[in-house]
PDB file of C-alpha atoms and ligand atoms in Angstrom:
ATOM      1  CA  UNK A  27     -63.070  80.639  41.776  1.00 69.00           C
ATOM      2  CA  UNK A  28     -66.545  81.157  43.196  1.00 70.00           C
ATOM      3  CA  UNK A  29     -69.588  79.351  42.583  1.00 82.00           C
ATOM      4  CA  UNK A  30     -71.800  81.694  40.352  1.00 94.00           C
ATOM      5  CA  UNK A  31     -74.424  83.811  42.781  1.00 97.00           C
ATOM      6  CA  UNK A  32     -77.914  82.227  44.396  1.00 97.00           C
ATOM      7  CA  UNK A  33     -80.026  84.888  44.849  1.00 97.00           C
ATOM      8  CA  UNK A  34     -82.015  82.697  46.891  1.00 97.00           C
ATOM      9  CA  UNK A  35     -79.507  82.855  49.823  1.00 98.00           C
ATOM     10  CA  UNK A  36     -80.364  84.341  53.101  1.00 98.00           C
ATOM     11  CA  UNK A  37     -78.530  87.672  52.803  1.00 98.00           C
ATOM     12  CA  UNK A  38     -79.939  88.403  49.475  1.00 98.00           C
ATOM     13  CA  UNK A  39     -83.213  87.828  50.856  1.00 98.00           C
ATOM     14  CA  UNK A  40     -82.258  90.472  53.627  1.00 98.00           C
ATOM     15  CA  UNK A  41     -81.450  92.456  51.518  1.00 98.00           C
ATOM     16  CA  UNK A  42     -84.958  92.227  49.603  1.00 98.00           C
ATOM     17  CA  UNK A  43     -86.145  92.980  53.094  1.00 98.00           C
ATOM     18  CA  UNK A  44     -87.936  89.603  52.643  1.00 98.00           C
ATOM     19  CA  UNK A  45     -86.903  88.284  56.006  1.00 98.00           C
ATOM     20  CA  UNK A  46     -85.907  90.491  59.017  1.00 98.00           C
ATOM     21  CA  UNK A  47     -82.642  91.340  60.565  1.00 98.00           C
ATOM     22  CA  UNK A  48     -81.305  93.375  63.274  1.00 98.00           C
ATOM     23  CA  UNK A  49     -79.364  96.322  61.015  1.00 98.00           C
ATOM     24  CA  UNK A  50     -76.715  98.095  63.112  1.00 98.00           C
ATOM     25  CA  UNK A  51     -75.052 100.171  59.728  1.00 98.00           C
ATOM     26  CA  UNK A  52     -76.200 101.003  56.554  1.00 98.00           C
ATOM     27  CA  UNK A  53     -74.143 102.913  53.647  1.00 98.00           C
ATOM     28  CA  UNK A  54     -74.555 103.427  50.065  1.00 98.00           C
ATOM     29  CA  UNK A  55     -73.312  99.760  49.284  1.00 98.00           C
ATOM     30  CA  UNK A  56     -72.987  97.723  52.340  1.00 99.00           C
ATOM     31  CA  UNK A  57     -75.301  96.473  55.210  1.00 98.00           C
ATOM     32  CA  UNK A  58     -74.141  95.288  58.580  1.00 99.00           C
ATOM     33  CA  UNK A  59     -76.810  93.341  61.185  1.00 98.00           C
ATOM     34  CA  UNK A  60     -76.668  91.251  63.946  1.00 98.00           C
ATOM     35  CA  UNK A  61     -75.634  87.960  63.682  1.00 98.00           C
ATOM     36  CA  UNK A  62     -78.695  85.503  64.833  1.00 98.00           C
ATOM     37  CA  UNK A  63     -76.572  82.697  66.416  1.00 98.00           C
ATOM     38  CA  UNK A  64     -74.192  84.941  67.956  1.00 98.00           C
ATOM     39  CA  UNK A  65     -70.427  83.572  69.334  1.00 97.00           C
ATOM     40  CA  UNK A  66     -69.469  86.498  71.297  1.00 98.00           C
ATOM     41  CA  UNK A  67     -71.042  89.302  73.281  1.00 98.00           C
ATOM     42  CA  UNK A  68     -70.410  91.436  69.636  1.00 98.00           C
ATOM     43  CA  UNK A  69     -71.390  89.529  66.619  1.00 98.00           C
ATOM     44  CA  UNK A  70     -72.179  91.542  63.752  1.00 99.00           C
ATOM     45  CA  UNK A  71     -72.233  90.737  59.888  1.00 99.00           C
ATOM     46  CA  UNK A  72     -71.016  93.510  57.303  1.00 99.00           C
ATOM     47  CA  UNK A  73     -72.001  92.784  53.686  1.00 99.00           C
ATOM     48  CA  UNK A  74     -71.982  94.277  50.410  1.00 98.00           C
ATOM     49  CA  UNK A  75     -75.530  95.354  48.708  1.00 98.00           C
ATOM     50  CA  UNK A  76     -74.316  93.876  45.192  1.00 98.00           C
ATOM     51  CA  UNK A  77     -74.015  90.054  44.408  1.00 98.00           C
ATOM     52  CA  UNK A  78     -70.728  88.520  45.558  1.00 98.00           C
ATOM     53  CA  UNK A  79     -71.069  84.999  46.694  1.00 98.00           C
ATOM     54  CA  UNK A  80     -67.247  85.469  49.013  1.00 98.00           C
ATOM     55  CA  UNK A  81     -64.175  87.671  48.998  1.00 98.00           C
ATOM     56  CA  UNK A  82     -62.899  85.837  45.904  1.00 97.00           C
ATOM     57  CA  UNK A  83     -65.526  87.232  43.946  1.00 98.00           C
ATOM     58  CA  UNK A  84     -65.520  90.190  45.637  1.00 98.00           C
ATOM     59  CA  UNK A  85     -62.265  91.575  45.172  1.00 98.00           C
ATOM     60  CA  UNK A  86     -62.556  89.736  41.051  1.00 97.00           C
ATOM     61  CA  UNK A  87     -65.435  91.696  40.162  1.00 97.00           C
ATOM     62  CA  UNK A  88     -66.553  94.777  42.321  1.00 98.00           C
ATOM     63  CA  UNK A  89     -66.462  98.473  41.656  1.00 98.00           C
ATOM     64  CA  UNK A  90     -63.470  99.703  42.945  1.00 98.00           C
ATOM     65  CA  UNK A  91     -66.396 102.469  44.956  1.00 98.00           C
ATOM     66  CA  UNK A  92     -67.811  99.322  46.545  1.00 98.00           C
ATOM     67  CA  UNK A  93     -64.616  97.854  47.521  1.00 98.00           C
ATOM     68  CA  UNK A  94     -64.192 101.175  49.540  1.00 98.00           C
ATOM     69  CA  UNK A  95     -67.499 101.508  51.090  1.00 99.00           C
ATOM     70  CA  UNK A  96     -67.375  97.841  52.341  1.00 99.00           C
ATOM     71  CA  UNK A  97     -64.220  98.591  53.935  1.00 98.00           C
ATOM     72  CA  UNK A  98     -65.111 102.117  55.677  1.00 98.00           C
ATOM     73  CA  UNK A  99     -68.403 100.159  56.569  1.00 99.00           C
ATOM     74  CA  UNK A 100     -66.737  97.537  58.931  1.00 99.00           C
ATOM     75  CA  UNK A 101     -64.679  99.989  60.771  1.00 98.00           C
ATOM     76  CA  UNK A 102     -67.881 102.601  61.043  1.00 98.00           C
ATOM     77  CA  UNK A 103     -69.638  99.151  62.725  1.00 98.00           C
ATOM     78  CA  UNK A 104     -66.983  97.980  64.911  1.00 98.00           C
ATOM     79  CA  UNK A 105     -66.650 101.657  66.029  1.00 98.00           C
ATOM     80  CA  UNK A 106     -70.669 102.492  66.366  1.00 98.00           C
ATOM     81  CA  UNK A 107     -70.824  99.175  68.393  1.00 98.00           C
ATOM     82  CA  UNK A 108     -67.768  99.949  70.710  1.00 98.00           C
ATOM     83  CA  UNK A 109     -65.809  97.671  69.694  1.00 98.00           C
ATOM     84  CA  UNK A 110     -62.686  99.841  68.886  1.00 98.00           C
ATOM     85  CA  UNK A 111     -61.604 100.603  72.366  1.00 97.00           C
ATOM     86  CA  UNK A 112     -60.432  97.012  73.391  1.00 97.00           C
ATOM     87  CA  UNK A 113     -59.878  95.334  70.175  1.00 98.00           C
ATOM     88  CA  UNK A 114     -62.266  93.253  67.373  1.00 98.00           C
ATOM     89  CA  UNK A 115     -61.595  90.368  64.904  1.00 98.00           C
ATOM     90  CA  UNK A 116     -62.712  90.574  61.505  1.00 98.00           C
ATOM     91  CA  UNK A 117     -63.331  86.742  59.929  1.00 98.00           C
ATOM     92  CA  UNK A 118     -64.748  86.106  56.555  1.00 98.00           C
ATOM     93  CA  UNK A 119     -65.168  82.540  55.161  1.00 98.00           C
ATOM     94  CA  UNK A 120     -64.597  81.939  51.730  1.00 98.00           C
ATOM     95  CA  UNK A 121     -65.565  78.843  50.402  1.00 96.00           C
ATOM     96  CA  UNK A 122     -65.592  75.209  51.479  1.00 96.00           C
ATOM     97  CA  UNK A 123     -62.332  74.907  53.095  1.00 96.00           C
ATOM     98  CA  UNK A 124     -63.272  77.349  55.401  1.00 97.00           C
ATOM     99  CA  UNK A 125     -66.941  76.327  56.205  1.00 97.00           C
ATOM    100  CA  UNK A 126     -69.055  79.058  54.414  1.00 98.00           C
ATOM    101  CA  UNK A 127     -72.058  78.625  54.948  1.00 98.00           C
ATOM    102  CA  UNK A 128     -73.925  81.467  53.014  1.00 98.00           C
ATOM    103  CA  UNK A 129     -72.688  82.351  49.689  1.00 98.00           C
ATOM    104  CA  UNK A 130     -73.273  85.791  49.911  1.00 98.00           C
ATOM    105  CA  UNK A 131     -69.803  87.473  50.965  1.00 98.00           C
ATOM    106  CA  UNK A 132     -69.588  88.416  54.709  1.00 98.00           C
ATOM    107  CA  UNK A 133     -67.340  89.591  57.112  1.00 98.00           C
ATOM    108  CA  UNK A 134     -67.911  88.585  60.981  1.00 98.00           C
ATOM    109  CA  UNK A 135     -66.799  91.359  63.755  1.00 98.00           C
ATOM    110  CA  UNK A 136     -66.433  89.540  67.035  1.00 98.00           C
ATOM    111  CA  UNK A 137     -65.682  91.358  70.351  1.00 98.00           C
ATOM    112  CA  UNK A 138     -66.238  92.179  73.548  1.00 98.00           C
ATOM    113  CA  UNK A 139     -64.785  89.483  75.211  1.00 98.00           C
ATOM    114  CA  UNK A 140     -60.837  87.768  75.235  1.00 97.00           C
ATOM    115  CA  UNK A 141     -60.900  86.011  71.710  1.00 96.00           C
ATOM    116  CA  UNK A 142     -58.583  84.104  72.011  1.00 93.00           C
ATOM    117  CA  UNK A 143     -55.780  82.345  69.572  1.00 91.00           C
ATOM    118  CA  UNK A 144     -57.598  82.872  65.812  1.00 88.00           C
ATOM    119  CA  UNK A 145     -56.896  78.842  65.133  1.00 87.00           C
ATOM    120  CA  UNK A 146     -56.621  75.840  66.621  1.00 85.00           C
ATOM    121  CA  UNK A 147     -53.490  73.941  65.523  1.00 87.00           C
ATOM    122  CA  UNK A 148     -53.723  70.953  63.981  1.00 87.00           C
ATOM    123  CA  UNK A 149     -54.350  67.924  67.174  1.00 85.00           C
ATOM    124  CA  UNK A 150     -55.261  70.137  69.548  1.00 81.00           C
TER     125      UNK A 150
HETATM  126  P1  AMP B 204     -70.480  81.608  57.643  1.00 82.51           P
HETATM  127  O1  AMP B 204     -70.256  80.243  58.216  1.00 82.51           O
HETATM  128  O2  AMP B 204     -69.250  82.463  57.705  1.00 82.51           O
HETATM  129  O3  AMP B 204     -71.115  81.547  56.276  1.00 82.51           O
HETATM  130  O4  AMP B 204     -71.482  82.332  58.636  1.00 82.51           O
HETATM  131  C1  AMP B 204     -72.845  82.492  58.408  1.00 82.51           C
HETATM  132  C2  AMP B 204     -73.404  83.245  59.596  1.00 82.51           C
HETATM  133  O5  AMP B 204     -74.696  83.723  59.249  1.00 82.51           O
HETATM  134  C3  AMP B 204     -73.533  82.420  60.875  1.00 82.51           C
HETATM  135  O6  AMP B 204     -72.773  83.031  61.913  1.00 82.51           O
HETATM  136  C4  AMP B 204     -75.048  82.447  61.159  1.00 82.51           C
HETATM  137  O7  AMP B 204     -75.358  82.517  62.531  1.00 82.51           O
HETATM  138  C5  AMP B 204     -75.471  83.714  60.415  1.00 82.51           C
HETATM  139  N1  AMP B 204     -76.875  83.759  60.004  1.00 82.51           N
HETATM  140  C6  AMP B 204     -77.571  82.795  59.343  1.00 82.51           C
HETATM  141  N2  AMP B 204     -78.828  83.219  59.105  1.00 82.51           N
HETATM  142  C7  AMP B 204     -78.922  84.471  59.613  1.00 82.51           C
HETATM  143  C8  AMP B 204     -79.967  85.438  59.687  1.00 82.51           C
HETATM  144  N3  AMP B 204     -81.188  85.206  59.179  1.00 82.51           N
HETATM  145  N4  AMP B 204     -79.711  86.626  60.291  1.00 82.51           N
HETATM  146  C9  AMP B 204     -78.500  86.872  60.820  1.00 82.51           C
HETATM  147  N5  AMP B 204     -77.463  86.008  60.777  1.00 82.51           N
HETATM  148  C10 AMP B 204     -77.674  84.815  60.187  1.00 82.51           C
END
């Protein structure tokens, strides 16, 4: 179960337009933007308007009108920044196992490059 929301966290402030980002995509309930410490030659956030600290909490709580924005929203990115043609990874981290480092739910679309295998195995 998620951690209950900090409205503090950097997306929200985005959000509050209280710090800037680059914004690629905007619907009626989701917001994609650059990603400032980019891993590939596409790195672009996608998240939801409303308060969901990760996909847990996401798929608990939201509208099922949100759910389907958020979705249509990450493939309108990947295809407005060309990423469609040759392939894309979508990646969200959802709590600590997985390193999440803003709690505010995300989803990272990497591409334009060879990605690679999506994990490591364990000893390499
Ligand atoms: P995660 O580890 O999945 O929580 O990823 C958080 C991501 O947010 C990282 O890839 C950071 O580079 C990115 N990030 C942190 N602050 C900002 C910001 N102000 N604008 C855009 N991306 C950010």
């Amino acid at each position: 179960m998620a951690a209950a929301y900090d409205s503090n966290n950097i997306f929200a402030k985005i959000l509050r337009g209280e710090i800037p980002s680059k914004k690629v995509h905007e619907s009626a309930h989701s917001l994609a933007f650059l990603d400032i410490n980019p891993l590939a030659p596409v790195h672009v956030l996608v998240i939801p308007k409303g308060a969901y600290v990760d996909f847990d909490d996401f798929s608990a709580r939201a509208p099922d009108a949100e759910i389907a924005d958020y979705v249509k929203a990450i493939g309108d990115t990947a295809r407005k920044v060309g990423v469609d043609a040759d392939g894309y990874r979508l990646l969200s981290n959802c709590g600590a196992n997985a390193n999440q480092e803003v709690p505010h739910l995300h989803v990272h679309i990497f591409g334009g490059r060879m990605l690679g295998r999506m994990l490591k195995r364990d000893g390499e």
